[in-house]
Amino acid sequence: QPGSVRLAEIKETVVFVYGTLLFQEVLGVLGLKLEFRGEAVLKGWSRRSLRDRRYPAVVKAAAGSVRGKLLCCPNEKTLECLDHYEGEEYQRRKLTVQKDGVDMEAWVYTLKEVHLPWVDGDWNPEVFRRSHLEGYLNECIRWSKADGG
């Protein structure tokens, strides 16, 4: 039928998240409605902490792998909101991730090369949850209000 689209033809905009956006609380404070599409692994990269920051970045590491989640962006506006949240320090790149052992493409926010000197050790989501999540949520609330959100 004219105007109809088969379900298989619809391409979702999927983002691989590995840091603060792993936490539903952060998504909620930011007002982002993203649907969970499963867990995935990003091979050839490592999740690292950044000096004087609570959030991580992924950087290339031949033997590395990062576990994260796949989230579906419902529209371009939501993707633009993510771009704004991630800021100028990151670039959004289409990379290959593995979900259930199958390769697929997803958007991933990676640290811009100019900021690599900020890399400072490993970043652990559970340590973040225990030690930094509450303070980070308060920062997000302040940021959102200052941004008119």
Coordinates of C-alpha atoms in Angstrom, one line a residue:
Q1 CA 0.0 0.0 0.0
P2 CA 1.2 3.5 -0.7
G3 CA 2.4 5.3 2.4
S4 CA 2.8 2.2 4.5
V5 CA 6.1 1.1 5.9
R6 CA 7.0 -2.4 6.8
L7 CA 8.3 -2.7 10.4
A8 CA 11.7 -4.1 9.3
E9 CA 12.3 -0.9 7.3
I10 CA 12.1 1.3 10.3
K11 CA 15.6 2.1 11.5
E12 CA 15.8 3.1 15.2
T13 CA 18.3 5.6 16.5
V14 CA 20.2 3.7 19.1
V15 CA 22.7 5.1 21.5
F16 CA 25.2 3.1 23.5
V17 CA 25.6 4.6 27.0
Y18 CA 28.3 3.6 29.4
G19 CA 28.5 6.3 32.2
T20 CA 26.1 8.5 34.0
L21 CA 23.3 7.7 31.5
L22 CA 23.3 4.1 32.7
F23 CA 21.3 5.4 35.7
Q24 CA 17.5 5.8 35.2
E25 CA 17.7 8.6 37.9
V26 CA 19.9 10.7 35.7
L27 CA 17.6 10.2 32.6
G28 CA 14.6 11.1 34.8
V29 CA 16.2 14.3 36.1
L30 CA 17.1 15.3 32.6
G31 CA 13.6 14.6 31.3
L32 CA 15.0 12.1 28.7
K33 CA 12.6 9.4 27.7
L34 CA 14.7 6.7 26.1
E35 CA 13.7 3.1 25.8
F36 CA 16.0 0.3 26.9
R37 CA 17.0 -2.0 24.1
G38 CA 19.3 -4.3 25.9
E39 CA 22.9 -4.6 27.1
A40 CA 25.9 -4.4 24.8
V41 CA 29.7 -4.4 24.7
L42 CA 31.9 -1.9 22.9
K43 CA 35.2 -3.7 22.1
G44 CA 38.5 -1.9 21.5
W45 CA 37.6 0.9 23.9
S46 CA 38.0 1.5 27.6
R47 CA 35.8 3.4 30.1
R48 CA 38.0 5.9 32.0
S49 CA 37.5 8.5 34.6
L50 CA 38.4 12.2 33.9
R51 CA 40.4 14.4 36.1
D52 CA 38.2 16.6 38.4
R53 CA 34.9 15.2 36.9
R54 CA 32.4 12.7 38.1
Y55 CA 31.6 11.3 34.7
P56 CA 33.6 9.0 32.4
A57 CA 34.6 8.8 28.8
V58 CA 35.5 6.0 26.5
V59 CA 38.9 6.1 24.8
K60 CA 40.5 3.7 22.3
A61 CA 42.2 0.7 23.9
A62 CA 43.0 -2.3 21.7
A63 CA 42.4 -4.9 24.4
G64 CA 39.6 -3.0 26.1
S65 CA 35.9 -3.6 26.2
V66 CA 33.1 -1.6 27.8
R67 CA 29.8 -2.9 29.0
G68 CA 26.9 -0.6 28.6
K69 CA 23.2 -0.2 27.6
L70 CA 21.5 0.4 24.3
L71 CA 18.8 3.1 24.5
C72 CA 16.5 4.1 21.7
C73 CA 16.0 7.8 20.9
P74 CA 12.4 8.4 19.8
N75 CA 13.2 11.5 17.7
E76 CA 15.9 13.9 16.5
K77 CA 15.1 16.4 19.3
T78 CA 16.0 13.8 21.9
L79 CA 19.3 13.1 20.1
E80 CA 20.0 16.9 20.1
C81 CA 19.3 17.0 23.8
L82 CA 21.8 14.2 24.3
D83 CA 24.3 16.1 22.2
H84 CA 23.8 19.2 24.5
Y85 CA 24.1 17.1 27.6
E86 CA 27.3 15.5 26.5
G87 CA 28.7 18.9 25.5
E88 CA 31.7 20.0 23.5
E89 CA 34.1 17.5 25.2
Y90 CA 32.5 14.6 23.3
Q91 CA 31.8 13.7 19.7
R92 CA 29.0 11.4 18.7
R93 CA 30.3 8.6 16.5
K94 CA 28.7 5.6 14.9
L95 CA 30.5 2.6 16.2
T96 CA 30.0 -1.2 16.2
V97 CA 28.8 -2.7 19.5
Q98 CA 27.9 -6.3 20.2
K99 CA 24.4 -7.2 21.5
D100 CA 23.9 -10.9 22.3
G101 CA 27.1 -11.7 20.3
V102 CA 25.7 -9.9 17.2
D103 CA 27.4 -6.8 15.8
M104 CA 25.3 -3.7 15.3
E105 CA 25.8 0.0 14.9
A106 CA 25.0 2.5 17.6
W107 CA 25.8 6.1 18.4
V108 CA 28.6 6.4 21.1
Y109 CA 29.8 9.6 22.7
T110 CA 33.6 9.5 22.7
L111 CA 36.1 11.9 24.2
K112 CA 37.5 14.3 21.7
E113 CA 41.3 13.7 21.2
V114 CA 42.2 17.2 22.5
H115 CA 40.9 16.2 25.9
L116 CA 42.8 12.9 26.3
P117 CA 45.2 14.5 28.9
W118 CA 42.1 14.6 31.2
V119 CA 42.0 10.7 31.3
D120 CA 42.8 9.6 34.9
G121 CA 42.2 6.0 35.8
D122 CA 39.3 3.6 35.5
W123 CA 35.6 4.6 36.1
N124 CA 33.3 2.2 38.0
P125 CA 29.5 2.6 37.8
E126 CA 29.0 1.0 41.2
V127 CA 31.4 3.3 42.9
F128 CA 29.7 6.2 41.1
R129 CA 26.3 5.0 42.4
R130 CA 27.5 4.8 46.0
S131 CA 29.7 7.8 46.2
H132 CA 28.6 10.4 43.5
L133 CA 25.1 9.7 42.1
E134 CA 23.2 11.9 44.6
G135 CA 25.5 14.9 44.2
Y136 CA 25.5 14.4 40.4
L137 CA 21.7 14.4 40.3
N138 CA 21.7 17.7 42.2
E139 CA 24.2 19.1 39.6
C140 CA 21.9 17.9 36.8
I141 CA 18.9 19.6 38.4
R142 CA 20.8 22.9 38.7
W143 CA 22.2 22.5 35.1
S144 CA 18.7 21.8 33.8
K145 CA 17.2 24.9 35.6
A146 CA 20.0 27.2 34.4
D147 CA 19.5 25.9 30.9
G148 CA 15.8 26.7 31.0
G149 CA 14.8 23.0 31.2

